[in-house]
Amino acid sequence: MLTTIRRCCSPLKEGFEKYNATFSVLMAGDGIVATEKLEKETISLVITDLRMPRMDGFALLSKIMEQI
Protein backbone atom coordinates (compact mmCIF):
# COMPACT_ATOMS: atom_id res chain seq x y z
CA MET A 1 0.00 0.00 0.00
CA LEU A 2 1.21 3.51 -0.77
CA THR A 3 -0.24 6.48 1.08
CA THR A 4 0.33 10.18 0.53
CA ILE A 5 -1.92 11.37 3.35
CA ARG A 6 0.49 12.63 6.01
CA ARG A 7 -1.93 13.32 8.85
CA CYS A 8 -3.14 9.72 8.98
CA CYS A 9 -0.01 7.83 7.92
CA SER A 10 1.22 6.53 11.25
CA PRO A 11 -2.08 5.17 12.62
CA LEU A 12 -2.97 3.76 9.19
CA LYS A 13 0.43 2.10 8.83
CA GLU A 14 0.29 0.63 12.34
CA GLY A 15 -3.27 -0.60 11.82
CA PHE A 16 -2.56 -2.43 8.58
CA GLU A 17 0.73 -3.92 9.76
CA LYS A 18 -0.83 -5.07 13.05
CA TYR A 19 -3.22 -7.41 11.23
CA ASN A 20 -0.93 -8.64 8.50
CA ALA A 21 2.80 -9.01 9.07
CA THR A 22 3.43 -9.42 5.34
CA PHE A 23 1.66 -6.17 4.50
CA SER A 24 4.00 -3.22 4.01
CA VAL A 25 3.03 0.43 3.92
CA LEU A 26 5.03 2.94 1.89
CA MET A 27 4.61 6.64 2.53
CA ALA A 28 5.15 9.55 0.18
CA GLY A 29 4.88 13.24 1.01
CA ASP A 30 3.58 14.23 -2.42
CA GLY A 31 2.55 12.88 -5.80
CA ILE A 32 6.02 13.08 -7.33
CA VAL A 33 7.56 10.97 -4.57
CA ALA A 34 4.61 8.58 -4.91
CA THR A 35 5.24 8.11 -8.65
CA GLU A 36 8.91 7.40 -7.95
CA LYS A 37 7.91 4.70 -5.46
CA LEU A 38 5.35 3.28 -7.89
CA GLU A 39 8.10 2.86 -10.49
CA LYS A 40 10.27 0.89 -8.05
CA GLU A 41 7.71 -1.21 -6.14
CA THR A 42 4.73 -3.41 -6.91
CA ILE A 43 1.80 -1.61 -5.27
CA SER A 44 -1.63 -3.18 -4.73
CA LEU A 45 -3.42 -0.25 -3.11
CA VAL A 46 -2.95 3.53 -3.22
CA ILE A 47 -4.60 5.89 -0.73
CA THR A 48 -4.03 9.50 -1.67
CA ASP A 49 -5.06 13.01 -0.76
CA LEU A 50 -6.36 15.11 -3.64
CA ARG A 51 -4.59 18.29 -2.47
CA MET A 52 -0.83 17.85 -2.23
CA PRO A 53 2.20 19.97 -3.06
CA ARG A 54 3.98 19.60 -6.43
CA MET A 55 1.54 17.00 -7.86
CA ASP A 56 -2.06 16.71 -6.71
CA GLY A 57 -3.99 13.48 -6.28
CA PHE A 58 -5.82 13.88 -9.60
CA ALA A 59 -2.51 14.08 -11.49
CA LEU A 60 -1.18 11.10 -9.52
CA LEU A 61 -4.24 9.00 -10.37
CA SER A 62 -3.93 10.05 -14.01
CA LYS A 63 -0.29 8.96 -14.06
CA ILE A 64 -1.22 5.61 -12.48
CA MET A 65 -3.95 5.04 -15.09
CA GLU A 66 -1.45 5.75 -17.91
CA GLN A 67 0.80 2.98 -16.62
CA ILE A 68 -1.91 0.31 -16.39
CSV table of C-alpha atoms in Angstrom, one decimal:
chain,number,residue,atom,x,y,z
A,1,MET,CA,0.0,0.0,0.0
A,2,LEU,CA,1.2,3.5,-0.8
A,3,THR,CA,-0.2,6.5,1.1
A,4,THR,CA,0.3,10.2,0.5
A,5,ILE,CA,-1.9,11.4,3.3
A,6,ARG,CA,0.5,12.6,6.0
A,7,ARG,CA,-1.9,13.3,8.9
A,8,CYS,CA,-3.1,9.7,9.0
A,9,CYS,CA,0.0,7.8,7.9
A,10,SER,CA,1.2,6.5,11.3
A,11,PRO,CA,-2.1,5.2,12.6
A,12,LEU,CA,-3.0,3.8,9.2
A,13,LYS,CA,0.4,2.1,8.8
A,14,GLU,CA,0.3,0.6,12.3
A,15,GLY,CA,-3.3,-0.6,11.8
A,16,PHE,CA,-2.6,-2.4,8.6
A,17,GLU,CA,0.7,-3.9,9.8
A,18,LYS,CA,-0.8,-5.1,13.1
A,19,TYR,CA,-3.2,-7.4,11.2
A,20,ASN,CA,-0.9,-8.6,8.5
A,21,ALA,CA,2.8,-9.0,9.1
A,22,THR,CA,3.4,-9.4,5.3
A,23,PHE,CA,1.7,-6.2,4.5
A,24,SER,CA,4.0,-3.2,4.0
A,25,VAL,CA,3.0,0.4,3.9
A,26,LEU,CA,5.0,2.9,1.9
A,27,MET,CA,4.6,6.6,2.5
A,28,ALA,CA,5.2,9.6,0.2
A,29,GLY,CA,4.9,13.2,1.0
A,30,ASP,CA,3.6,14.2,-2.4
A,31,GLY,CA,2.6,12.9,-5.8
A,32,ILE,CA,6.0,13.1,-7.3
A,33,VAL,CA,7.6,11.0,-4.6
A,34,ALA,CA,4.6,8.6,-4.9
A,35,THR,CA,5.2,8.1,-8.7
A,36,GLU,CA,8.9,7.4,-8.0
A,37,LYS,CA,7.9,4.7,-5.5
A,38,LEU,CA,5.3,3.3,-7.9
A,39,GLU,CA,8.1,2.9,-10.5
A,40,LYS,CA,10.3,0.9,-8.0
A,41,GLU,CA,7.7,-1.2,-6.1
A,42,THR,CA,4.7,-3.4,-6.9
A,43,ILE,CA,1.8,-1.6,-5.3
A,44,SER,CA,-1.6,-3.2,-4.7
A,45,LEU,CA,-3.4,-0.2,-3.1
A,46,VAL,CA,-3.0,3.5,-3.2
A,47,ILE,CA,-4.6,5.9,-0.7
A,48,THR,CA,-4.0,9.5,-1.7
A,49,ASP,CA,-5.1,13.0,-0.8
A,50,LEU,CA,-6.4,15.1,-3.6
A,51,ARG,CA,-4.6,18.3,-2.5
A,52,MET,CA,-0.8,17.9,-2.2
A,53,PRO,CA,2.2,20.0,-3.1
A,54,ARG,CA,4.0,19.6,-6.4
A,55,MET,CA,1.5,17.0,-7.9
A,56,ASP,CA,-2.1,16.7,-6.7
A,57,GLY,CA,-4.0,13.5,-6.3
A,58,PHE,CA,-5.8,13.9,-9.6
A,59,ALA,CA,-2.5,14.1,-11.5
A,60,LEU,CA,-1.2,11.1,-9.5
A,61,LEU,CA,-4.2,9.0,-10.4
A,62,SER,CA,-3.9,10.1,-14.0
A,63,LYS,CA,-0.3,9.0,-14.1
A,64,ILE,CA,-1.2,5.6,-12.5
A,65,MET,CA,-3.9,5.0,-15.1
A,66,GLU,CA,-1.5,5.8,-17.9
A,67,GLN,CA,0.8,3.0,-16.6
A,68,ILE,CA,-1.9,0.3,-16.4
